[in-house]
């Protein structure tokens, strides 16, 4: 049987923490930033975890 390949697009976007949670970066930080407040853009810098509803599907993409 061949090995299952990791989805490379997902591998570049998500990282797994030591406790098994999946980290992701926030969206809406690439363009049209003049209309967004400084508070909002600062908050978009920080990483967050994937929601529990998407956790299983992303684990499948990453072959964890």
Short mmCIF file of N, CA and C in Angstrom, two decimals:
data_model
loop_
_atom_site.label_atom_id
_atom_site.label_comp_id
_atom_site.label_asym_id
_atom_site.label_seq_id
_atom_site.Cartn_x
_atom_site.Cartn_y
_atom_site.Cartn_z
N UNK A 1 0.84 -1.20 0.00
CA UNK A 1 0.00 0.00 0.00
C UNK A 1 0.87 1.25 0.00
N UNK A 2 0.54 2.24 -0.81
CA UNK A 2 1.30 3.49 -0.77
C UNK A 2 0.93 4.30 0.47
N UNK A 3 1.86 5.14 0.86
CA UNK A 3 1.60 6.02 2.00
C UNK A 3 0.62 7.11 1.59
N UNK A 4 -0.14 7.61 2.55
CA UNK A 4 -1.08 8.70 2.29
C UNK A 4 -0.31 10.01 2.36
N UNK A 5 -0.46 10.83 1.34
CA UNK A 5 0.27 12.10 1.29
C UNK A 5 -0.44 13.16 2.10
N UNK A 6 0.35 14.06 2.71
CA UNK A 6 -0.17 15.22 3.42
C UNK A 6 -0.63 16.25 2.40
N UNK A 7 -1.73 16.91 2.68
CA UNK A 7 -2.21 18.00 1.83
C UNK A 7 -1.29 19.19 2.05
N UNK A 8 -0.49 19.52 1.04
CA UNK A 8 0.57 20.52 1.22
C UNK A 8 0.02 21.92 1.48
N UNK A 9 -1.13 22.25 0.89
CA UNK A 9 -1.74 23.55 1.15
C UNK A 9 -2.14 23.70 2.60
N UNK A 10 -2.68 22.62 3.18
CA UNK A 10 -3.08 22.64 4.59
C UNK A 10 -1.85 22.65 5.49
N UNK A 11 -0.80 21.95 5.11
CA UNK A 11 0.41 21.87 5.92
C UNK A 11 1.07 23.24 6.07
N UNK A 12 0.92 24.10 5.05
CA UNK A 12 1.51 25.44 5.11
C UNK A 12 0.67 26.39 5.95
N UNK A 13 -0.60 26.06 6.17
CA UNK A 13 -1.51 26.96 6.88
C UNK A 13 -1.75 26.61 8.33
N UNK A 14 -1.53 25.34 8.71
CA UNK A 14 -1.84 24.89 10.07
C UNK A 14 -0.62 24.28 10.72
N UNK A 15 -0.52 24.46 12.05
CA UNK A 15 0.53 23.83 12.84
C UNK A 15 -0.14 23.14 14.03
N UNK A 16 0.42 22.01 14.44
CA UNK A 16 -0.13 21.27 15.56
C UNK A 16 0.67 21.61 16.81
N UNK A 17 -0.04 21.93 17.90
CA UNK A 17 0.61 22.26 19.17
C UNK A 17 0.99 20.98 19.90
N UNK A 18 1.70 21.12 20.99
CA UNK A 18 2.12 19.97 21.77
C UNK A 18 0.97 19.19 22.37
N UNK A 19 -0.13 19.88 22.67
CA UNK A 19 -1.29 19.22 23.27
C UNK A 19 -2.23 18.64 22.22
N UNK A 20 -1.93 18.83 20.93
CA UNK A 20 -2.74 18.25 19.88
C UNK A 20 -3.75 19.20 19.26
N UNK A 21 -3.80 20.44 19.74
CA UNK A 21 -4.68 21.42 19.12
C UNK A 21 -4.06 21.89 17.81
N UNK A 22 -4.87 22.46 16.93
CA UNK A 22 -4.38 22.92 15.63
C UNK A 22 -4.43 24.44 15.60
N UNK A 23 -3.27 25.06 15.35
CA UNK A 23 -3.17 26.52 15.30
C UNK A 23 -3.41 27.00 13.88
N UNK A 24 -4.03 28.17 13.74
CA UNK A 24 -4.23 28.77 12.43
C UNK A 24 -4.06 30.28 12.56
N UNK A 25 -3.77 30.93 11.44
CA UNK A 25 -3.70 32.39 11.44
C UNK A 25 -5.05 32.94 11.05
N UNK A 26 -5.29 34.20 11.35
CA UNK A 26 -6.59 34.81 11.08
C UNK A 26 -6.66 35.37 9.67
N UNK A 27 -7.87 35.47 9.16
CA UNK A 27 -8.09 36.00 7.81
C UNK A 27 -8.29 37.51 7.86
N UNK A 28 -8.47 38.14 6.70
CA UNK A 28 -8.77 39.58 6.54
C UNK A 28 -7.60 40.48 6.92
N UNK A 29 -6.35 40.04 6.71
CA UNK A 29 -5.19 40.84 7.07
C UNK A 29 -4.32 41.15 5.86
N UNK A 30 -4.79 40.81 4.64
CA UNK A 30 -3.91 40.93 3.48
C UNK A 30 -4.05 42.24 2.72
N UNK A 31 -5.25 42.80 2.62
CA UNK A 31 -5.44 44.04 1.87
C UNK A 31 -6.66 44.78 2.40
N UNK A 32 -6.89 45.99 1.88
CA UNK A 32 -7.97 46.87 2.34
C UNK A 32 -7.86 47.15 3.84
N UNK A 33 -6.63 47.45 4.29
CA UNK A 33 -6.38 47.64 5.72
C UNK A 33 -6.68 49.06 6.19
N UNK A 34 -6.83 50.01 5.27
CA UNK A 34 -7.04 51.41 5.69
C UNK A 34 -8.39 51.59 6.38
N UNK A 35 -9.36 50.80 6.01
CA UNK A 35 -10.68 50.92 6.63
C UNK A 35 -10.80 50.18 7.95
N UNK A 36 -9.81 49.39 8.30
CA UNK A 36 -9.85 48.61 9.53
C UNK A 36 -9.09 49.34 10.63
N UNK A 37 -9.62 49.29 11.83
CA UNK A 37 -9.01 50.01 12.94
C UNK A 37 -7.71 49.34 13.37
N UNK A 38 -6.87 50.09 14.07
CA UNK A 38 -5.60 49.55 14.56
C UNK A 38 -5.83 48.40 15.52
N UNK A 39 -6.85 48.54 16.34
CA UNK A 39 -7.20 47.49 17.30
C UNK A 39 -7.53 46.19 16.57
N UNK A 40 -8.27 46.32 15.47
CA UNK A 40 -8.68 45.15 14.70
C UNK A 40 -7.49 44.49 14.02
N UNK A 41 -6.61 45.29 13.40
CA UNK A 41 -5.46 44.71 12.70
C UNK A 41 -4.47 44.09 13.69
N UNK A 42 -4.35 44.66 14.88
CA UNK A 42 -3.50 44.08 15.92
C UNK A 42 -4.03 42.71 16.33
N UNK A 43 -5.33 42.63 16.45
CA UNK A 43 -5.95 41.38 16.85
C UNK A 43 -5.81 40.31 15.77
N UNK A 44 -5.81 40.72 14.52
CA UNK A 44 -5.67 39.78 13.41
C UNK A 44 -4.28 39.17 13.32
N UNK A 45 -3.29 39.80 13.96
CA UNK A 45 -1.93 39.27 13.96
C UNK A 45 -1.81 37.99 14.76
N UNK A 46 -2.58 37.89 15.84
CA UNK A 46 -2.42 36.76 16.75
C UNK A 46 -3.02 35.50 16.15
N UNK A 47 -2.41 34.38 16.46
CA UNK A 47 -2.91 33.09 15.99
C UNK A 47 -4.02 32.61 16.91
N UNK A 48 -4.82 31.69 16.42
CA UNK A 48 -5.90 31.11 17.21
C UNK A 48 -5.99 29.62 16.88
N UNK A 49 -6.88 28.93 17.57
CA UNK A 49 -7.03 27.50 17.33
C UNK A 49 -8.21 27.24 16.40
N UNK A 50 -8.18 26.11 15.75
CA UNK A 50 -9.25 25.70 14.85
C UNK A 50 -10.46 25.30 15.69
N UNK A 51 -11.66 25.61 15.21
CA UNK A 51 -12.87 25.26 15.94
C UNK A 51 -13.07 23.75 15.97
N UNK A 52 -13.83 23.30 16.95
CA UNK A 52 -14.03 21.86 17.14
C UNK A 52 -14.76 21.21 15.97
N UNK A 53 -15.59 21.99 15.26
CA UNK A 53 -16.33 21.44 14.12
C UNK A 53 -15.43 21.12 12.94
N UNK A 54 -14.33 21.85 12.78
CA UNK A 54 -13.42 21.64 11.65
C UNK A 54 -12.20 20.81 12.03
N UNK A 55 -12.07 20.50 13.30
CA UNK A 55 -10.87 19.83 13.79
C UNK A 55 -10.62 18.49 13.09
N UNK A 56 -11.67 17.68 12.95
CA UNK A 56 -11.50 16.34 12.37
C UNK A 56 -11.11 16.40 10.90
N UNK A 57 -11.71 17.31 10.14
CA UNK A 57 -11.41 17.38 8.71
C UNK A 57 -9.99 17.88 8.45
N UNK A 58 -9.51 18.80 9.29
CA UNK A 58 -8.15 19.31 9.11
C UNK A 58 -7.13 18.27 9.55
N UNK A 59 -7.44 17.51 10.58
CA UNK A 59 -6.55 16.40 10.99
C UNK A 59 -6.41 15.39 9.85
N UNK A 60 -7.49 15.16 9.11
CA UNK A 60 -7.44 14.23 7.99
C UNK A 60 -6.53 14.76 6.89
N UNK A 61 -6.59 16.07 6.63
CA UNK A 61 -5.72 16.67 5.61
C UNK A 61 -4.25 16.60 6.01
N UNK A 62 -3.98 16.73 7.31
CA UNK A 62 -2.60 16.74 7.79
C UNK A 62 -2.08 15.34 8.11
N UNK A 63 -2.94 14.31 8.01
CA UNK A 63 -2.57 12.93 8.32
C UNK A 63 -2.00 12.77 9.74
N UNK A 64 -2.74 13.29 10.71
CA UNK A 64 -2.29 13.19 12.11
C UNK A 64 -2.99 12.01 12.76
#
